Short mmCIF file of C-alpha atoms and ligand atoms in Angstrom, two decimals:
data_model
loop_
_atom_site.label_atom_id
_atom_site.label_comp_id
_atom_site.label_asym_id
_atom_site.label_seq_id
_atom_site.Cartn_x
_atom_site.Cartn_y
_atom_site.Cartn_z
CA MET C 1 33.87 112.29 168.78
CA GLY C 2 37.51 110.85 169.94
CA THR C 3 37.06 107.98 167.40
CA LYS C 4 39.97 108.09 164.77
CA LEU C 5 38.01 108.29 161.78
CA GLU C 6 41.22 108.56 159.58
CA GLU C 7 41.60 104.92 160.18
CA ALA C 8 39.40 104.71 157.05
CA THR C 9 40.80 104.77 153.50
CA GLU C 10 38.63 106.41 150.71
CA ILE C 11 39.21 105.02 146.88
CA ASP C 12 37.86 106.76 144.25
CA ALA C 13 35.37 104.59 141.80
CA GLY C 14 34.62 107.33 139.26
CA GLY C 15 31.09 107.56 140.17
CA HIS C 16 31.42 106.99 144.02
CA PRO C 17 33.84 106.36 146.67
CA VAL C 18 34.86 103.15 148.07
CA VAL C 19 35.49 103.52 152.05
CA LEU C 20 37.53 100.52 153.81
CA GLY C 21 39.25 100.40 157.30
CA PRO C 22 38.60 99.67 160.75
CA ASN C 23 36.31 102.83 160.71
CA ALA C 24 34.26 102.38 157.52
CA LEU C 25 31.06 101.70 159.31
CA ARG C 26 31.62 104.86 161.73
CA VAL C 27 32.24 106.76 158.67
CA LEU C 28 29.16 105.52 157.21
CA ASP C 29 27.43 106.72 160.34
CA ARG C 30 28.40 110.37 159.65
CA HIS C 31 27.53 110.09 156.37
CA LEU C 32 24.17 109.33 157.27
CA LEU C 33 23.52 112.14 159.35
CA ALA C 34 24.76 114.63 156.57
CA TRP C 35 22.69 113.09 153.57
CA ALA C 36 19.46 113.34 156.14
CA PRO C 37 17.29 110.67 154.07
CA SER C 38 13.48 111.10 154.67
CA SER C 39 13.38 107.35 155.35
CA VAL C 40 16.07 104.51 155.62
CA PHE C 41 15.56 100.89 154.22
CA VAL C 42 18.12 98.23 154.56
CA LEU C 43 17.96 95.20 152.19
CA GLY C 44 19.75 92.15 153.01
CA ASP C 45 19.05 88.23 152.42
CA GLU C 46 18.51 85.66 155.15
CA ASN C 47 22.03 85.11 155.97
CA THR C 48 23.33 88.66 155.91
CA LEU C 49 20.39 89.81 158.32
CA ARG C 50 21.09 87.07 160.56
CA HIS C 51 25.23 87.24 160.56
CA CYS C 52 25.90 90.83 159.63
CA LEU C 53 22.79 93.10 160.60
CA PRO C 54 23.33 93.08 164.51
CA GLU C 55 26.99 94.30 163.79
CA LEU C 56 25.87 97.07 161.62
CA LEU C 57 23.09 98.37 163.55
CA GLY C 58 25.52 98.13 166.84
CA THR C 59 27.99 100.51 164.98
CA VAL C 60 25.57 102.63 162.72
CA ALA C 61 23.32 104.55 165.05
CA ASN C 62 21.52 105.96 162.30
CA LEU C 63 20.26 103.17 161.06
CA ARG C 64 18.46 101.86 164.07
CA SER C 65 15.43 103.13 163.23
CA ALA C 66 15.49 101.80 159.51
CA GLU C 67 13.09 99.27 158.05
CA THR C 68 14.66 96.22 157.09
CA ILE C 69 13.59 94.13 153.97
CA ALA C 70 14.40 90.64 153.73
CA ILE C 71 14.80 88.43 150.32
CA ALA C 72 15.96 84.84 150.12
CA ALA C 73 19.52 83.75 149.66
CA GLY C 74 20.70 83.17 146.11
CA GLU C 75 20.60 84.09 142.63
CA SER C 76 17.02 83.31 142.26
CA SER C 77 16.27 86.48 143.97
CA LYS C 78 17.71 88.79 141.22
CA SER C 79 14.33 88.33 139.65
CA LEU C 80 11.21 90.85 138.57
CA PRO C 81 8.91 89.19 141.04
CA VAL C 82 11.31 90.06 144.15
CA CYS C 83 11.52 93.26 143.02
CA GLN C 84 7.93 93.67 142.58
CA ARG C 85 7.28 92.99 146.04
CA ILE C 86 10.01 95.42 147.22
CA TRP C 87 8.85 98.38 144.88
CA GLU C 88 5.46 97.66 146.71
CA HIS C 89 7.01 97.53 150.34
CA LEU C 90 8.60 100.71 149.71
CA ALA C 91 5.48 102.15 148.39
CA ALA C 92 3.39 100.66 151.20
CA HIS C 93 5.95 102.82 153.74
CA ALA C 94 5.40 105.74 151.78
CA ALA C 95 8.97 106.05 150.66
CA ASP C 96 9.59 109.20 148.85
CA ARG C 97 12.41 110.42 146.07
CA GLY C 98 14.25 111.22 149.72
CA ALA C 99 14.33 107.54 150.84
CA LEU C 100 17.83 105.87 151.07
CA ILE C 101 18.35 102.06 150.46
CA VAL C 102 21.20 100.41 152.23
CA ALA C 103 22.19 96.84 150.81
CA LEU C 104 23.87 94.50 153.25
CA GLY C 105 24.75 91.29 151.25
CA GLY C 106 26.86 89.71 148.84
CA GLY C 107 26.54 90.76 144.97
CA VAL C 108 23.06 89.44 144.84
CA VAL C 109 21.77 91.74 147.44
CA THR C 110 23.70 94.68 146.08
CA ASP C 111 22.69 94.01 142.61
CA VAL C 112 18.93 93.84 143.49
CA ALA C 113 19.27 97.01 145.79
CA GLY C 114 21.07 98.86 143.25
CA PHE C 115 18.29 97.99 140.65
CA ILE C 116 15.69 98.82 143.08
CA ALA C 117 17.23 102.37 143.78
CA ALA C 118 17.81 103.05 140.07
CA THR C 119 14.14 102.58 139.35
CA TYR C 120 11.98 103.42 142.22
CA LYS C 121 10.46 106.72 141.58
CA ARG C 122 12.80 107.15 138.88
CA GLY C 123 15.75 106.90 141.00
CA VAL C 124 16.50 107.23 144.73
CA ARG C 125 19.76 107.12 146.84
CA CYS C 126 21.59 103.95 147.69
CA VAL C 127 24.49 102.92 149.80
CA LEU C 128 26.11 99.52 149.68
CA VAL C 129 27.85 97.38 152.43
CA PRO C 130 29.15 94.42 150.71
CA THR C 131 29.34 91.16 153.04
CA SER C 132 30.69 88.47 150.67
CA LEU C 133 34.46 88.65 149.56
CA LEU C 134 33.29 88.90 145.98
CA GLY C 135 31.02 91.71 146.92
CA MET C 136 33.79 93.88 148.45
CA VAL C 137 36.55 93.29 145.73
CA ASP C 138 34.01 93.21 142.68
CA ALA C 139 30.08 93.36 142.55
CA ALA C 140 29.70 96.34 144.78
CA ILE C 141 32.19 98.61 142.84
CA GLY C 142 31.25 100.25 139.68
CA GLY C 143 27.65 101.16 139.60
CA LYS C 144 26.35 98.41 137.77
CA THR C 145 23.00 96.99 138.98
CA GLY C 146 20.56 94.33 137.34
CA ILE C 147 18.55 91.29 137.53
CA ASP C 148 18.10 88.07 135.56
CA LEU C 149 15.29 87.27 133.11
CA GLY C 150 14.66 83.88 131.92
CA GLY C 151 17.59 82.38 133.09
CA VAL C 152 19.80 84.88 131.56
CA LYS C 153 21.80 86.55 133.80
CA ASN C 154 21.73 90.55 134.26
CA THR C 155 19.24 90.90 131.25
CA VAL C 156 17.63 93.85 132.92
CA GLY C 157 19.42 96.58 134.91
CA ALA C 158 20.73 100.02 134.92
CA PHE C 159 24.05 101.60 135.85
CA HIS C 160 23.32 103.51 139.12
CA ASP C 161 26.14 104.69 141.37
CA PRO C 162 25.69 104.30 144.99
CA LEU C 163 26.42 107.25 147.50
CA GLY C 164 29.39 105.23 148.74
CA VAL C 165 30.53 101.36 149.08
CA TYR C 166 31.57 100.73 152.72
CA VAL C 167 33.89 97.64 153.28
CA HIS C 168 34.06 96.17 156.67
CA VAL C 169 36.06 93.10 156.28
CA PRO C 170 35.33 91.41 159.66
CA PHE C 171 31.80 90.82 158.01
CA LEU C 172 33.80 87.73 156.29
CA LYS C 173 33.94 85.99 159.61
CA SER C 174 30.76 84.26 158.65
CA LEU C 175 31.04 83.67 155.21
CA GLY C 176 31.59 80.07 154.17
CA LYS C 177 34.97 78.67 152.79
CA ARG C 178 33.47 78.01 149.21
CA GLU C 179 32.27 81.71 148.88
CA LEU C 180 35.62 82.94 150.26
CA LEU C 181 37.21 81.19 147.44
CA ASN C 182 34.77 82.55 145.09
CA GLY C 183 35.88 86.24 145.67
CA VAL C 184 39.92 85.17 145.91
CA ALA C 185 39.58 84.06 142.28
CA GLU C 186 38.50 87.38 141.33
CA MET C 187 41.52 88.78 143.26
CA ILE C 188 43.78 86.81 141.69
CA LYS C 189 42.50 87.90 138.32
CA HIS C 190 42.91 91.42 139.51
CA GLY C 191 46.83 90.73 140.36
CA LEU C 192 47.28 88.67 136.82
CA VAL C 193 45.84 91.28 134.73
CA GLN C 194 47.20 94.45 136.42
CA ASP C 195 49.57 94.25 139.19
CA ALA C 196 52.36 91.59 139.57
CA SER C 197 53.13 92.06 143.30
CA HIS C 198 49.51 92.10 144.52
CA TYR C 199 49.24 88.53 142.42
CA GLU C 200 52.43 87.41 144.28
CA ALA C 201 51.09 88.74 147.80
CA ILE C 202 47.71 86.74 147.33
CA ARG C 203 49.93 83.76 146.51
CA GLN C 204 51.79 83.89 149.39
CA ALA C 205 49.14 84.71 151.90
CA SER C 206 47.25 82.59 154.25
CA LEU C 207 43.59 83.43 152.79
CA HIS C 208 41.67 82.37 155.73
CA ASP C 209 43.39 84.78 157.94
CA LEU C 210 41.55 87.94 157.93
CA ASP C 211 43.64 90.29 159.02
CA ALA C 212 46.34 89.01 156.07
CA LEU C 213 43.21 89.33 153.82
CA GLU C 214 42.31 93.08 154.67
CA PRO C 215 45.24 94.50 152.84
CA LEU C 216 44.75 92.52 149.71
CA ILE C 217 41.00 93.39 149.73
CA ALA C 218 41.97 97.14 149.48
CA SER C 219 44.56 96.45 146.63
CA SER C 220 42.00 94.53 144.74
CA ALA C 221 39.41 97.04 145.48
CA ALA C 222 41.65 99.68 144.25
CA ILE C 223 42.09 98.03 141.11
CA LYS C 224 38.59 97.32 140.18
CA SER C 225 37.82 100.85 141.06
CA ALA C 226 40.51 102.22 138.95
CA VAL C 227 39.39 100.09 136.00
CA VAL C 228 35.87 101.19 136.41
CA LYS C 229 36.64 104.88 136.71
CA ASP C 230 38.71 104.95 133.70
CA ASP C 231 35.81 103.31 131.88
CA PRO C 232 32.23 103.65 133.58
CA ARG C 233 30.22 102.77 131.04
CA GLU C 234 31.93 99.49 129.91
CA SER C 235 33.01 100.58 126.47
CA GLY C 236 36.85 99.59 126.56
CA ALA C 237 39.27 99.20 129.48
CA ARG C 238 36.81 97.09 131.73
CA LYS C 239 37.31 94.24 129.02
CA LEU C 240 40.70 93.82 131.04
CA LEU C 241 38.67 92.34 133.79
CA ASN C 242 37.33 89.75 131.29
CA PHE C 243 40.60 87.41 131.80
CA GLY C 244 39.60 83.90 132.55
CA HIS C 245 35.62 84.78 132.12
CA THR C 246 35.08 84.14 128.55
CA ILE C 247 35.76 80.04 128.92
CA GLY C 248 34.92 80.54 132.77
CA HIS C 249 31.20 81.76 131.76
CA GLY C 250 31.13 78.74 129.21
CA LEU C 251 32.07 76.31 132.05
CA GLU C 252 29.90 77.81 134.44
CA ALA C 253 26.59 77.52 132.25
CA PHE C 254 27.68 73.83 131.16
CA SER C 255 28.35 72.70 134.59
CA TRP C 256 24.40 73.83 135.51
CA GLU C 257 23.31 71.65 132.82
CA GLY C 258 24.74 68.23 133.37
CA GLN C 259 24.57 65.71 136.06
CA GLN C 260 27.99 66.56 137.77
CA ARG C 261 28.84 69.24 140.11
CA ASN C 262 27.49 72.61 139.65
CA LEU C 263 30.40 75.09 139.52
CA GLN C 264 30.22 78.45 141.46
CA HIS C 265 31.15 81.77 139.36
CA GLY C 266 34.57 81.93 141.06
CA GLU C 267 35.50 78.22 140.45
CA ALA C 268 34.72 78.21 136.80
CA VAL C 269 36.58 81.57 136.26
CA ALA C 270 39.46 79.93 138.33
CA ILE C 271 39.55 77.03 135.40
CA GLY C 272 38.85 79.62 132.94
CA MET C 273 42.31 81.44 134.09
CA VAL C 274 44.04 78.09 133.90
CA CYS C 275 42.73 77.66 130.37
CA GLU C 276 43.41 81.15 129.02
CA ALA C 277 46.93 81.55 130.61
CA TRP C 278 47.82 78.53 128.46
CA LEU C 279 46.43 80.39 125.43
CA SER C 280 48.20 83.16 126.31
CA TRP C 281 51.57 81.11 125.92
CA ARG C 282 50.30 79.17 122.74
CA ALA C 283 49.82 82.83 121.41
CA GLY C 284 53.29 83.77 122.42
CA LEU C 285 52.10 86.35 124.82
CA LEU C 286 53.22 84.48 128.09
CA ASP C 287 56.22 82.84 129.06
CA ARG C 288 56.15 79.08 129.95
CA GLU C 289 57.26 79.43 133.44
CA SER C 290 54.63 81.87 134.32
CA ASN C 291 51.73 79.58 132.82
CA ASP C 292 52.97 76.84 134.86
CA LEU C 293 53.06 78.88 138.03
CA ILE C 294 49.56 80.14 137.49
CA ALA C 295 47.96 76.64 136.70
CA ALA C 296 49.91 74.93 139.80
CA HIS C 297 48.46 78.09 142.04
CA LEU C 298 45.04 77.54 140.79
CA ARG C 299 44.98 73.88 141.17
CA SER C 300 46.23 74.00 144.67
CA LEU C 301 43.32 76.18 145.76
CA TYR C 302 40.16 74.99 143.60
CA LYS C 303 39.09 71.58 143.01
CA PRO C 304 39.58 69.82 139.58
CA PHE C 305 36.39 69.88 137.13
CA ARG C 306 36.00 66.57 135.40
CA LEU C 307 35.16 66.96 131.68
CA HIS C 308 34.94 64.77 128.85
CA GLY C 309 36.31 65.55 125.36
CA SER C 310 33.11 65.22 123.79
CA GLU C 311 31.61 67.73 125.83
CA HIS C 312 33.89 70.66 124.59
CA HIS C 313 31.76 71.67 121.74
CA ARG C 314 28.76 72.27 124.40
CA VAL C 315 31.04 74.52 126.46
CA ILE C 316 31.94 76.47 123.36
CA GLU C 317 28.78 76.78 122.10
CA LEU C 318 27.63 78.17 125.59
CA MET C 319 30.52 80.50 124.99
CA ARG C 320 29.01 81.87 121.90
CA ASN C 321 25.88 83.12 123.62
CA ASP C 322 28.03 85.25 126.00
CA LYS C 323 27.20 88.98 125.20
CA LYS C 324 31.13 89.79 125.15
CA ASN C 325 31.59 87.73 121.63
CA HIS C 326 30.98 89.15 118.14
CA GLY C 327 29.93 87.50 115.43
CA GLY C 328 31.51 84.19 114.73
CA GLU C 329 34.98 85.01 116.24
CA PHE C 330 36.12 84.98 120.13
CA ARG C 331 37.80 87.89 121.46
CA PHE C 332 39.91 87.26 124.41
CA THR C 333 41.80 89.19 127.29
CA LEU C 334 45.20 87.37 127.30
CA LEU C 335 47.98 87.74 129.72
CA THR C 336 51.22 89.20 128.31
CA GLY C 337 52.94 88.50 131.46
CA ILE C 338 52.10 88.44 135.13
CA GLY C 339 50.53 91.61 135.72
CA SER C 340 49.73 92.54 132.22
CA ALA C 341 47.08 91.76 129.90
CA ARG C 342 45.98 92.36 126.39
CA VAL C 343 42.26 92.80 125.00
CA ASP C 344 40.51 91.86 122.08
CA VAL C 345 42.73 88.99 121.24
CA PRO C 346 41.14 86.92 118.22
CA VAL C 347 40.92 83.18 119.31
CA THR C 348 39.18 80.56 117.12
CA ALA C 349 37.02 77.68 118.19
CA ALA C 350 39.67 75.24 117.57
CA GLN C 351 41.94 76.95 119.73
CA VAL C 352 39.43 77.33 122.48
CA HIS C 353 38.96 73.30 121.91
CA GLU C 354 42.76 72.67 122.84
CA ALA C 355 42.70 75.03 125.83
CA LEU C 356 39.82 72.70 127.15
CA GLU C 357 41.56 69.51 126.23
CA HIS C 358 44.64 70.93 127.75
CA TYR C 359 42.96 71.26 131.02
CA ARG C 360 41.13 68.15 130.90
CA LEU C 361 44.60 66.08 130.59
CA LEU C 362 45.82 68.31 133.31
CA VAL C 363 43.45 67.26 136.11
CA LYS C 364 43.20 63.65 134.65
CA GLU C 365 47.23 63.07 135.56
N1 NAD G 1 27.18 94.50 139.49
C1 NAD G 1 28.60 93.98 139.39
O1 NAD G 1 29.13 94.45 138.78
C2 NAD G 1 28.59 92.51 139.69
C3 NAD G 1 30.01 92.22 139.57
C4 NAD G 1 30.20 90.90 139.74
C5 NAD G 1 29.41 90.01 140.12
N2 NAD G 1 28.02 90.50 140.34
C6 NAD G 1 26.88 89.57 140.51
O2 NAD G 1 27.21 89.45 142.01
C7 NAD G 1 26.45 88.13 142.30
C8 NAD G 1 27.40 87.33 143.12
O3 NAD G 1 27.74 87.62 144.37
P1 NAD G 1 28.03 86.79 145.77
O4 NAD G 1 29.27 85.89 145.10
O5 NAD G 1 28.55 87.87 146.79
O6 NAD G 1 26.70 86.13 145.81
P2 NAD G 1 25.61 86.33 147.04
O7 NAD G 1 25.18 87.36 147.16
O8 NAD G 1 24.66 85.12 146.56
O9 NAD G 1 26.37 85.52 148.35
C9 NAD G 1 26.59 84.36 148.50
C10 NAD G 1 26.11 83.70 149.34
O10 NAD G 1 26.73 84.16 150.70
C11 NAD G 1 26.02 84.37 151.89
N3 NAD G 1 26.50 85.66 152.43
C12 NAD G 1 27.09 86.95 151.91
N4 NAD G 1 27.53 87.73 152.99
C13 NAD G 1 27.84 86.52 153.99
C14 NAD G 1 28.47 86.60 155.41
N5 NAD G 1 29.01 88.11 155.40
N6 NAD G 1 28.08 85.62 156.25
C15 NAD G 1 27.49 84.44 155.79
N7 NAD G 1 26.90 84.26 154.58
C16 NAD G 1 26.94 85.44 153.66
C17 NAD G 1 24.69 84.99 150.77
O11 NAD G 1 23.54 84.82 151.68
C18 NAD G 1 24.88 83.77 149.82
O12 NAD G 1 24.14 82.48 150.25
C19 NAD G 1 26.05 87.40 141.13
O13 NAD G 1 24.73 87.57 140.61
C20 NAD G 1 26.70 88.22 140.02
O14 NAD G 1 26.16 88.42 138.91
C21 NAD G 1 27.95 91.67 139.94
#
């Protein structure tokens, strides 16, 4: 066909490939022909259907006769009523076990589409086309799907690998700056726990330049893929990816309770990484210079979150609800250097309190 399809890279994430590069969508077009689904449904939210669907259909001719299913943008779509509506839509269109679901969106859309694919008719095939940075480097990779229940995230779900994840970086052109930084936090984490040169490249890069971002997205997707390939059912090695998330989750939940600004996931993880790098230093695992560099870098990218000393106990209480903690003790993934980490380090509530106090004083300056 004349197009250089080799201009796409395939990364092995264990249960599925991640296809990246200028021709990722053309590769998807070719794969669709080979899979020969009985029917195809493209699931997106109002933003991704407006900003990304025209380009998807412009390149992937084999999707032009697909049915489109729209859900509302935002976390509230990861719900049972939304799933019921999609299951009913599929049934009304006589979708059988040969059907294919194509997710076009951020982590919300890929989580919902994956869950629908895992459950409809006891499982149909799906393909994920992430359109947010967080989706490209994290949410779409690894086969975890799920929806929320009673305000608790990802309570109901399944592992269901897609046939493939197709990453087309130009989709990020329409993504807002705050959303972009949300994904950058996970990329920084990938570098910090696994690859010092990746971290340094992110620190030096102009993050709003998509050409500069593209190779960094490929490196981050490769790090996430390697980790999930090692630990497909989340029994051990994936804990490496928890760095910044133990305190981050507590802060995220806390910010949604109070009067002040709500933190996005990546913003909370960025603060979590400042606190947890400091805990790593206090535990004698990380040198002071690296801790200071990480804190200064994260503070240059993310706005400060004002905490009162009296609020630390509530953040710690919310951390206790986190599924990652066992009994009364916290188990952290801490840094042993820039580019390496240790999982399951025991940390007391008093030490978490100190780390939050450290952050509070840092942003008060
Ligand atoms: N399954 C997993 O392994 C995994 C991992 C991490 C996160 N997640 C889940 O991912 C979700 C968060 O993902 P997210 O940050 O991508 O959120 P999201 O899907 O809500 O997307 C963020 C916002 O950006 C918009 N958007 C997406 N792509 C766009 C584009 N190209 N142009 C314009 N607007 C665009 C969306 O409409 C939405 O308003 C959470 O529900 C989280 O639980 C899942």
